[in-house]
Amino acid sequence: MTTYVIQFTYVAAAALFILSLKWLGHPTTARRGVRVGELGMALAIVGTLLHTEIVSYQWILVGFVLGSAIGLPLAVFMPMTHVPQRTALSHAFGALAAALVGTSEYYLRSGELSTFTMAVLSVEVILGFLTFTGSLMAFGKLQDLVPSRPIVYPGQNAVNLSLLAAAVGCAVYLVRNPGSSALFPVVAGLSLLFGVLLLIPIGGADMPTVIALLNSYAGLSAAAMGFLLDNNLLIVAGALDGSSGFILSVIMCRAMNRSFTNVLFGGFGQVRVAAGAVEQRSARSATAEDAAAILEAASSVIIIPGYGMAVAQAQHKVRELYDALTRRGVDVKFAIHPVAGRMPGHMNVLLAEADIPYDRLVEMEEINPEFPRADVSLVIGANDVTNPAARHDKASPIYGMPILDVDKARTVMVIKRSMSPGFAGIDNELYYMEKTMMLFGDAKHFVGELVKEMTGARLGA
Amino acid sequence: MPSNLESALFVFLLATFVGFEVIRRVSPLLHTPLMSLTNAISAISLVGSIVITGAEKSQLSVILGTIAVVCSMANVVGGFVITDRMLKMFKKREPRQ
């Protein structure tokens, strides 16, 4: 009887999880999606606690309490700029859980493991451990505990690949001879090491792709656990997570015009020394007063926020600017490049936090046709995604990358600390265009100045 | 096992297709909440960790299982809470006016 109850809760949970993701698809139904997901989770947990194999609840309770004590503060107090770090940590947690369950199953059942079971167990353990250390490294890089510049050395790919090959080789041997338990720690150790080495050459600019990829791995290790424990709910949830991470990493790769292999083995993001002679070009700088006058006279303005805006904590000032312009009847939109921010969709969350209505946030494909009609495009803390060289300069490392057509607006304004190159170390020709005004200064401070000019002018009038 | 294997593979295949179709439709606006929600959902591995811990078959399995329960539970609680926290911020109309 209890078996039926448990089975029922699992089927219901699987259905609720799918509905949950479906409702998440649109902002108006998204919160309903979360509720439904929570309900599914609660059902599945209650169902599991009825399991007849469970003889003691003591350690389960300890785990519940400790886990909630870790998870809740991370979710409640984490600033929105740090969501990528939290996400990396949660991938690490999920992957570790899967790897440990696999490990414990191995030692419990090593005598009686069939070839298939041992194979999924190996997949679970290898993916779990490498995602665990890989995600911890991603966390370290995002949090600046580990240098976020890519670290490359000659033969790096050969070393990494042979490590992975060694881990897989040992696992294959284990599949043939599940009893040789001396090899199991070797597989685990090699996977842990591979996770670290995999992340070392990855630069900050590639973090969105890598986080999405680790998300996919964490999901796949959960699905492998489902195969191992013969639990369809785990398979469904793991497959959903795995496909979601995969789709997101494909979107990120496309947005940067890179392939998976290039992200993982390319060591992108190093400062490249320009081959040709650097010609002295001059940029035109302007004051807040000049800029404010042009903005006020505009009828449509497109703001291009980049991660630099979030670093400067300027999003709330940007909201004030948005308010000031909207009050004057200026049509203000925000152009969001898919890789703006440090994880997929990050910029939208940062702007939503600053109370900017989400219907003003427009994705790249939709906003690009609007640039030629815009009076001003205002770039705040974005760089490479606005570089016109990506469209025409075949020698540029970012050639072919889809960019925001910022340069097509009547006037271009760029708020920037200095003329230094961005993440990828590439000079941006946007800055030297005739119609570009460089507004030098800290993003938060400068946007504040703009707002002051505008509200001051209004009071004076 | 072979029949189980077959049905398990079917489930995996179908769930992956459903996942692709559903997630492709998620607005890019919500990709960050999407990631934290799928994260919370895949923390359903909690279910496996619970059984391993509670069955108390060996000391090692209790220790590893308890750590796994801690990790998964942190993701369950944290994942749902932060997703909702983010979604609360997405508003259509300006709050004032």
CSV table of N, CA, C and O in Angstrom, one decimal, chain A residues 126-222:
chain,number,residue,atom,x,y,z
A,126,ILE,N,31.7,10.4,-11.7
A,126,ILE,CA,32.7,11.2,-12.4
A,126,ILE,C,32.1,12.6,-12.6
A,126,ILE,O,32.7,13.6,-12.3
A,127,LEU,N,30.8,12.7,-13.1
A,127,LEU,CA,30.2,14.0,-13.4
A,127,LEU,C,30.0,14.7,-12.1
A,127,LEU,O,30.3,15.9,-12.0
A,128,GLY,N,29.6,14.0,-11.0
A,128,GLY,CA,29.3,14.6,-9.7
A,128,GLY,C,30.6,15.3,-9.2
A,128,GLY,O,30.6,16.4,-8.8
A,129,PHE,N,31.7,14.5,-9.1
A,129,PHE,CA,32.9,15.1,-8.5
A,129,PHE,C,33.5,16.2,-9.3
A,129,PHE,O,34.0,17.2,-8.8
A,130,LEU,N,33.5,16.0,-10.7
A,130,LEU,CA,34.1,17.1,-11.5
A,130,LEU,C,33.3,18.3,-11.4
A,130,LEU,O,33.8,19.5,-11.4
A,131,THR,N,32.0,18.2,-11.4
A,131,THR,CA,31.1,19.4,-11.3
A,131,THR,C,31.3,20.0,-9.9
A,131,THR,O,31.2,21.3,-9.8
A,132,PHE,N,31.5,19.2,-8.9
A,132,PHE,CA,31.7,19.8,-7.6
A,132,PHE,C,32.9,20.7,-7.5
A,132,PHE,O,32.8,21.9,-7.2
A,133,THR,N,34.1,20.2,-7.9
A,133,THR,CA,35.2,21.0,-7.8
A,133,THR,C,35.2,22.1,-8.8
A,133,THR,O,35.6,23.3,-8.6
A,134,GLY,N,34.7,21.8,-10.0
A,134,GLY,CA,34.6,22.8,-11.1
A,134,GLY,C,33.7,24.0,-10.6
A,134,GLY,O,34.1,25.2,-10.8
A,135,SER,N,32.6,23.7,-10.0
A,135,SER,CA,31.7,24.7,-9.5
A,135,SER,C,32.3,25.5,-8.4
A,135,SER,O,32.1,26.8,-8.3
A,136,LEU,N,33.1,24.8,-7.5
A,136,LEU,CA,33.7,25.6,-6.5
A,136,LEU,C,34.7,26.5,-7.1
A,136,LEU,O,34.9,27.7,-6.6
A,137,MET,N,35.5,26.1,-8.1
A,137,MET,CA,36.4,27.0,-8.8
A,137,MET,C,35.7,28.2,-9.4
A,137,MET,O,36.1,29.3,-9.4
A,138,ALA,N,34.5,27.9,-10.0
A,138,ALA,CA,33.7,29.0,-10.7
A,138,ALA,C,33.3,30.0,-9.6
A,138,ALA,O,33.4,31.2,-9.7
A,139,PHE,N,32.9,29.4,-8.4
A,139,PHE,CA,32.5,30.3,-7.3
A,139,PHE,C,33.7,31.1,-6.9
A,139,PHE,O,33.6,32.4,-6.7
A,140,GLY,N,34.9,30.5,-6.8
A,140,GLY,CA,36.1,31.2,-6.4
A,140,GLY,C,36.4,32.3,-7.4
A,140,GLY,O,36.8,33.4,-7.0
A,141,LYS,N,36.3,32.1,-8.6
A,141,LYS,CA,36.6,33.1,-9.6
A,141,LYS,C,35.6,34.2,-9.6
A,141,LYS,O,36.0,35.4,-9.7
A,142,LEU,N,34.4,33.9,-9.5
A,142,LEU,CA,33.3,34.9,-9.4
A,142,LEU,C,33.5,35.8,-8.2
A,142,LEU,O,33.2,37.0,-8.2
A,143,GLN,N,33.9,35.2,-7.1
A,143,GLN,CA,34.0,35.9,-5.8
A,143,GLN,C,35.4,36.5,-5.7
A,143,GLN,O,35.7,37.1,-4.7
A,144,ASP,N,36.2,36.3,-6.7
A,144,ASP,CA,37.6,36.9,-6.7
A,144,ASP,C,38.5,36.2,-5.6
A,144,ASP,O,39.4,36.9,-5.1
A,145,LEU,N,38.2,35.0,-5.2
A,145,LEU,CA,39.1,34.3,-4.3
A,145,LEU,C,40.2,33.7,-5.1
A,145,LEU,O,41.3,33.5,-4.6
A,146,VAL,N,39.9,33.3,-6.4
A,146,VAL,CA,40.9,32.8,-7.3
A,146,VAL,C,41.0,33.8,-8.4
A,146,VAL,O,40.0,34.4,-8.8
A,147,PRO,N,42.2,34.0,-8.9
A,147,PRO,CA,42.3,35.0,-10.0
A,147,PRO,C,41.4,34.7,-11.2
A,147,PRO,O,41.4,33.5,-11.6
A,148,SER,N,40.6,35.7,-11.6
A,148,SER,CA,39.6,35.3,-12.6
A,148,SER,C,40.2,35.4,-14.0
A,148,SER,O,39.6,35.0,-15.0
A,149,ARG,N,41.4,35.9,-14.1
A,149,ARG,CA,42.1,35.8,-15.4
A,149,ARG,C,42.4,34.4,-15.8
A,149,ARG,O,42.7,33.6,-14.9
A,150,PRO,N,42.2,34.0,-17.0
A,150,PRO,CA,42.5,32.6,-17.4
A,150,PRO,C,44.0,32.3,-17.2
A,150,PRO,O,44.9,33.1,-17.5
A,151,ILE,N,44.2,31.1,-16.6
A,151,ILE,CA,45.6,30.7,-16.4
A,151,ILE,C,45.9,29.6,-17.4
A,151,ILE,O,45.3,28.5,-17.4
A,152,VAL,N,46.8,29.9,-18.3
A,152,VAL,CA,47.1,28.9,-19.3
A,152,VAL,C,48.6,28.5,-19.3
A,152,VAL,O,49.4,29.3,-18.9
A,153,TYR,N,48.9,27.3,-19.6
A,153,TYR,CA,50.3,26.9,-19.7
A,153,TYR,C,50.4,25.9,-20.9
A,153,TYR,O,49.4,25.3,-21.3
A,154,PRO,N,51.6,25.7,-21.5
A,154,PRO,CA,51.7,24.8,-22.7
A,154,PRO,C,51.3,23.4,-22.3
A,154,PRO,O,51.6,22.9,-21.2
A,155,GLY,N,50.6,22.7,-23.2
A,155,GLY,CA,50.2,21.4,-23.0
A,155,GLY,C,49.1,21.2,-22.0
A,155,GLY,O,48.8,20.1,-21.6
A,156,GLN,N,48.4,22.3,-21.7
A,156,GLN,CA,47.3,22.3,-20.7
A,156,GLN,C,46.2,21.3,-21.2
A,156,GLN,O,45.7,20.5,-20.4
A,157,ASN,N,45.8,21.5,-22.5
A,157,ASN,CA,44.7,20.6,-22.9
A,157,ASN,C,45.1,19.1,-22.9
A,157,ASN,O,44.3,18.3,-22.6
A,158,ALA,N,46.3,18.9,-23.3
A,158,ALA,CA,46.8,17.5,-23.2
A,158,ALA,C,46.7,16.9,-21.8
A,158,ALA,O,46.3,15.8,-21.6
A,159,VAL,N,47.2,17.7,-20.9
A,159,VAL,CA,47.2,17.3,-19.5
A,159,VAL,C,45.7,17.0,-19.0
A,159,VAL,O,45.4,15.9,-18.5
A,160,ASN,N,44.8,18.0,-19.3
A,160,ASN,CA,43.4,17.8,-18.9
A,160,ASN,C,42.8,16.6,-19.5
A,160,ASN,O,42.1,15.8,-18.8
A,161,LEU,N,43.0,16.5,-20.8
A,161,LEU,CA,42.3,15.4,-21.5
A,161,LEU,C,42.9,14.0,-21.0
A,161,LEU,O,42.1,13.1,-20.9
A,162,SER,N,44.2,13.9,-20.8
A,162,SER,CA,44.7,12.6,-20.4
A,162,SER,C,44.2,12.3,-19.0
A,162,SER,O,44.0,11.2,-18.6
A,163,LEU,N,44.0,13.4,-18.1
A,163,LEU,CA,43.4,13.1,-16.8
A,163,LEU,C,42.0,12.5,-16.9
A,163,LEU,O,41.7,11.5,-16.3
A,164,LEU,N,41.2,13.2,-17.8
A,164,LEU,CA,39.9,12.7,-17.9
A,164,LEU,C,39.9,11.3,-18.5
A,164,LEU,O,39.1,10.4,-18.1
A,165,ALA,N,40.8,11.1,-19.5
A,165,ALA,CA,40.9,9.7,-20.1
A,165,ALA,C,41.2,8.7,-19.0
A,165,ALA,O,40.7,7.6,-19.0
A,166,ALA,N,42.2,9.1,-18.1
A,166,ALA,CA,42.6,8.1,-17.1
A,166,ALA,C,41.4,7.8,-16.2
A,166,ALA,O,41.1,6.7,-15.8
A,167,ALA,N,40.6,8.8,-15.8
A,167,ALA,CA,39.4,8.6,-14.9
A,167,ALA,C,38.4,7.7,-15.6
A,167,ALA,O,37.9,6.7,-15.0
A,168,VAL,N,38.2,8.0,-16.9
A,168,VAL,CA,37.2,7.2,-17.6
A,168,VAL,C,37.8,5.7,-17.8
A,168,VAL,O,37.0,4.8,-17.6
A,169,GLY,N,39.0,5.6,-18.1
A,169,GLY,CA,39.7,4.3,-18.2
A,169,GLY,C,39.5,3.5,-17.0
A,169,GLY,O,39.1,2.3,-17.0
A,170,CYS,N,39.8,4.1,-15.8
A,170,CYS,CA,39.7,3.3,-14.6
A,170,CYS,C,38.2,2.9,-14.4
A,170,CYS,O,37.9,1.8,-13.9
A,171,ALA,N,37.3,3.9,-14.7
A,171,ALA,CA,35.9,3.6,-14.6
A,171,ALA,C,35.5,2.4,-15.5
A,171,ALA,O,34.7,1.5,-15.0
A,172,VAL,N,36.0,2.4,-16.7
A,172,VAL,CA,35.6,1.3,-17.6
A,172,VAL,C,36.1,-0.1,-17.0
A,172,VAL,O,35.4,-1.1,-17.0
A,173,TYR,N,37.4,0.0,-16.4
A,173,TYR,CA,37.9,-1.2,-15.8
A,173,TYR,C,37.0,-1.7,-14.6
A,173,TYR,O,36.7,-2.9,-14.5
A,174,LEU,N,36.5,-0.7,-13.9
A,174,LEU,CA,35.6,-1.0,-12.7
A,174,LEU,C,34.3,-1.6,-13.2
A,174,LEU,O,33.7,-2.4,-12.6
A,175,VAL,N,33.8,-1.1,-14.4
A,175,VAL,CA,32.5,-1.6,-14.9
A,175,VAL,C,32.7,-3.1,-15.2
A,175,VAL,O,31.9,-3.9,-14.9
A,176,ARG,N,33.9,-3.5,-15.8
A,176,ARG,CA,34.2,-4.9,-16.0
A,176,ARG,C,34.4,-5.7,-14.8
A,176,ARG,O,34.0,-6.8,-14.6
A,177,ASN,N,35.1,-5.1,-13.8
A,177,ASN,CA,35.4,-5.8,-12.5
A,177,ASN,C,34.9,-4.9,-11.4
A,177,ASN,O,35.8,-4.2,-10.7
A,178,PRO,N,33.6,-4.9,-11.1
A,178,PRO,CA,33.1,-4.0,-10.0
A,178,PRO,C,33.8,-4.3,-8.7
A,178,PRO,O,33.8,-3.4,-7.8
A,179,GLY,N,34.4,-5.4,-8.5
A,179,GLY,CA,34.9,-5.7,-7.2
A,179,GLY,C,36.3,-5.0,-6.9
A,179,GLY,O,36.7,-5.0,-5.7
A,180,SER,N,37.0,-4.5,-7.9
A,180,SER,CA,38.3,-4.0,-7.6
A,180,SER,C,38.1,-2.6,-7.0
A,180,SER,O,38.4,-1.6,-7.6
A,181,SER,N,37.8,-2.6,-5.7
A,181,SER,CA,37.4,-1.3,-5.0
A,181,SER,C,38.6,-0.4,-4.8
A,181,SER,O,38.4,0.8,-4.5
A,182,ALA,N,39.8,-0.9,-5.0
A,182,ALA,CA,41.0,0.0,-4.9
A,182,ALA,C,40.9,1.1,-5.9
A,182,ALA,O,41.5,2.2,-5.7
A,183,LEU,N,40.3,0.8,-7.0
A,183,LEU,CA,40.3,1.8,-8.1
A,183,LEU,C,39.3,2.9,-7.9
A,183,LEU,O,39.4,4.0,-8.5
A,184,PHE,N,38.3,2.6,-7.1
A,184,PHE,CA,37.2,3.6,-7.0
A,184,PHE,C,37.7,5.0,-6.5
A,184,PHE,O,37.4,6.0,-7.1
A,185,PRO,N,38.5,5.0,-5.4
A,185,PRO,CA,39.0,6.3,-5.0
A,185,PRO,C,39.8,7.0,-6.0
A,185,PRO,O,39.9,8.2,-6.1
A,186,VAL,N,40.5,6.2,-6.9
A,186,VAL,CA,41.3,6.8,-8.0
A,186,VAL,C,40.3,7.6,-8.9
A,186,VAL,O,40.6,8.7,-9.3
A,187,VAL,N,39.2,6.9,-9.3
A,187,VAL,CA,38.3,7.6,-10.2
A,187,VAL,C,37.8,8.8,-9.6
A,187,VAL,O,37.8,9.9,-10.2
A,188,ALA,N,37.4,8.7,-8.3
A,188,ALA,CA,36.9,9.9,-7.6
A,188,ALA,C,37.9,11.0,-7.6
A,188,ALA,O,37.7,12.2,-7.9
A,189,GLY,N,39.2,10.7,-7.2
A,189,GLY,CA,40.2,11.7,-7.1
A,189,GLY,C,40.5,12.3,-8.4
A,189,GLY,O,40.7,13.6,-8.5
A,190,LEU,N,40.7,11.5,-9.5
A,190,LEU,CA,40.9,12.1,-10.8
A,190,LEU,C,39.8,13.0,-11.2
A,190,LEU,O,40.1,14.1,-11.8
A,191,SER,N,38.6,12.7,-10.9
A,191,SER,CA,37.5,13.5,-11.3
A,191,SER,C,37.5,14.9,-10.6
A,191,SER,O,37.3,15.9,-11.2
A,192,LEU,N,37.8,14.8,-9.3
A,192,LEU,CA,37.9,16.0,-8.5
A,192,LEU,C,39.0,16.9,-9.1
A,192,LEU,O,38.8,18.1,-9.2
A,193,LEU,N,40.1,16.3,-9.4
A,193,LEU,CA,41.3,17.1,-9.9
A,193,LEU,C,40.9,17.7,-11.3
A,193,LEU,O,41.2,18.9,-11.6
A,194,PHE,N,40.3,16.9,-12.1
A,194,PHE,CA,39.9,17.4,-13.5
A,194,PHE,C,39.0,18.6,-13.4
A,194,PHE,O,39.1,19.5,-14.2
A,195,GLY,N,38.0,18.6,-12.4
A,195,GLY,CA,37.1,19.7,-12.3
A,195,GLY,C,37.9,21.0,-12.0
A,195,GLY,O,37.6,22.0,-12.6
A,196,VAL,N,38.9,20.9,-11.2
A,196,VAL,CA,39.7,22.1,-10.9
A,196,VAL,C,40.5,22.6,-12.2
A,196,VAL,O,40.4,23.7,-12.5
A,197,LEU,N,41.1,21.6,-12.8
A,197,LEU,CA,42.0,22.0,-14.0
A,197,LEU,C,41.1,22.5,-15.1
A,197,LEU,O,41.5,23.3,-15.9
A,198,LEU,N,39.9,22.0,-15.2
A,198,LEU,CA,39.0,22.4,-16.3
A,198,LEU,C,38.7,23.9,-16.2
A,198,LEU,O,38.5,24.6,-17.2
A,199,LEU,N,38.6,24.4,-15.0
A,199,LEU,CA,38.1,25.8,-14.8
A,199,LEU,C,39.3,26.7,-14.8
A,199,LEU,O,39.1,27.9,-15.0
A,200,ILE,N,40.5,26.3,-14.6
A,200,ILE,CA,41.7,27.2,-14.5
A,200,ILE,C,41.8,28.0,-15.7
A,200,ILE,O,42.0,29.2,-15.6
A,201,PRO,N,41.7,27.5,-16.9
A,201,PRO,CA,42.0,28.4,-18.1
A,201,PRO,C,40.8,29.2,-18.5
A,201,PRO,O,40.8,29.9,-19.5
A,202,ILE,N,39.7,29.2,-17.7
A,202,ILE,CA,38.5,29.9,-18.2
A,202,ILE,C,38.4,31.3,-17.6
A,202,ILE,O,38.6,31.5,-16.4
A,203,GLY,N,38.2,32.3,-18.5
A,203,GLY,CA,38.3,33.7,-18.1
A,203,GLY,C,36.9,34.2,-17.7
A,203,GLY,O,35.9,33.5,-17.9
A,204,GLY,N,36.9,35.3,-17.1
A,204,GLY,CA,35.6,35.9,-16.5
A,204,GLY,C,34.6,36.1,-17.6
A,204,GLY,O,33.4,35.8,-17.3
A,205,ALA,N,35.0,36.4,-18.8
A,205,ALA,CA,34.0,36.6,-19.9
A,205,ALA,C,33.2,35.4,-20.2
A,205,ALA,O,32.1,35.4,-20.7
A,206,ASP,N,33.8,34.2,-20.0
A,206,ASP,CA,33.2,33.0,-20.3
A,206,ASP,C,32.3,32.4,-19.2
A,206,ASP,O,31.7,31.3,-19.3
A,207,MET,N,32.3,33.1,-18.1
A,207,MET,CA,31.6,32.5,-16.9
A,207,MET,C,30.1,32.2,-17.2
A,207,MET,O,29.7,31.1,-16.8
A,208,PRO,N,29.3,33.0,-17.9
A,208,PRO,CA,28.0,32.6,-18.2
A,208,PRO,C,27.8,31.3,-18.9
A,208,PRO,O,27.0,30.5,-18.5
A,209,THR,N,28.7,31.0,-19.9
A,209,THR,CA,28.6,29.8,-20.6
A,209,THR,C,29.0,28.6,-19.6
A,209,THR,O,28.3,27.6,-19.6
A,210,VAL,N,30.0,28.8,-18.9
A,210,VAL,CA,30.5,27.7,-18.0
A,210,VAL,C,29.5,27.4,-16.9
A,210,VAL,O,29.3,26.2,-16.6
A,211,ILE,N,28.9,28.4,-16.3
A,211,ILE,CA,27.9,28.2,-15.3
A,211,ILE,C,26.8,27.4,-15.8
A,211,ILE,O,26.3,26.4,-15.2
A,212,ALA,N,26.3,27.7,-17.1
A,212,ALA,CA,25.2,27.0,-17.7
A,212,ALA,C,25.6,25.5,-17.9
A,212,ALA,O,24.9,24.6,-17.7
A,213,LEU,N,26.9,25.4,-18.4
A,213,LEU,CA,27.4,24.0,-18.7
A,213,LEU,C,27.5,23.2,-17.4
A,213,LEU,O,27.0,22.0,-17.3
A,214,LEU,N,27.9,23.8,-16.3
A,214,LEU,CA,28.0,23.1,-15.0
A,214,LEU,C,26.6,22.7,-14.5
A,214,LEU,O,26.4,21.7,-13.9
A,215,ASN,N,25.7,23.6,-14.8
A,215,ASN,CA,24.3,23.4,-14.5
A,215,ASN,C,23.8,22.1,-15.2
A,215,ASN,O,23.2,21.2,-14.5
A,216,SER,N,24.2,22.0,-16.4
A,216,SER,CA,23.8,20.8,-17.2
A,216,SER,C,24.4,19.5,-16.6
A,216,SER,O,23.7,18.5,-16.4
A,217,TYR,N,25.7,19.6,-16.3
A,217,TYR,CA,26.4,18.4,-15.7
A,217,TYR,C,25.7,18.0,-14.4
A,217,TYR,O,25.5,16.8,-14.1
A,218,ALA,N,25.4,19.0,-13.5
A,218,ALA,CA,24.8,18.7,-12.2
A,218,ALA,C,23.5,18.0,-12.5
A,218,ALA,O,23.2,17.0,-11.8
A,219,GLY,N,22.7,18.4,-13.5
A,219,GLY,CA,21.4,17.8,-13.8
A,219,GLY,C,21.7,16.3,-14.2
A,219,GLY,O,21.0,15.4,-13.8
A,220,LEU,N,22.7,16.2,-15.1
A,220,LEU,CA,22.9,14.8,-15.7
A,220,LEU,C,23.4,13.9,-14.6
A,220,LEU,O,23.0,12.7,-14.6
A,221,SER,N,24.1,14.4,-13.6
A,221,SER,CA,24.6,13.5,-12.5
A,221,SER,C,23.4,13.1,-11.7
A,221,SER,O,23.3,11.9,-11.2
A,222,ALA,N,22.4,14.0,-11.5
A,222,ALA,CA,21.2,13.6,-10.8
A,222,ALA,C,20.4,12.6,-11.6
A,222,ALA,O,19.8,11.7,-11.0
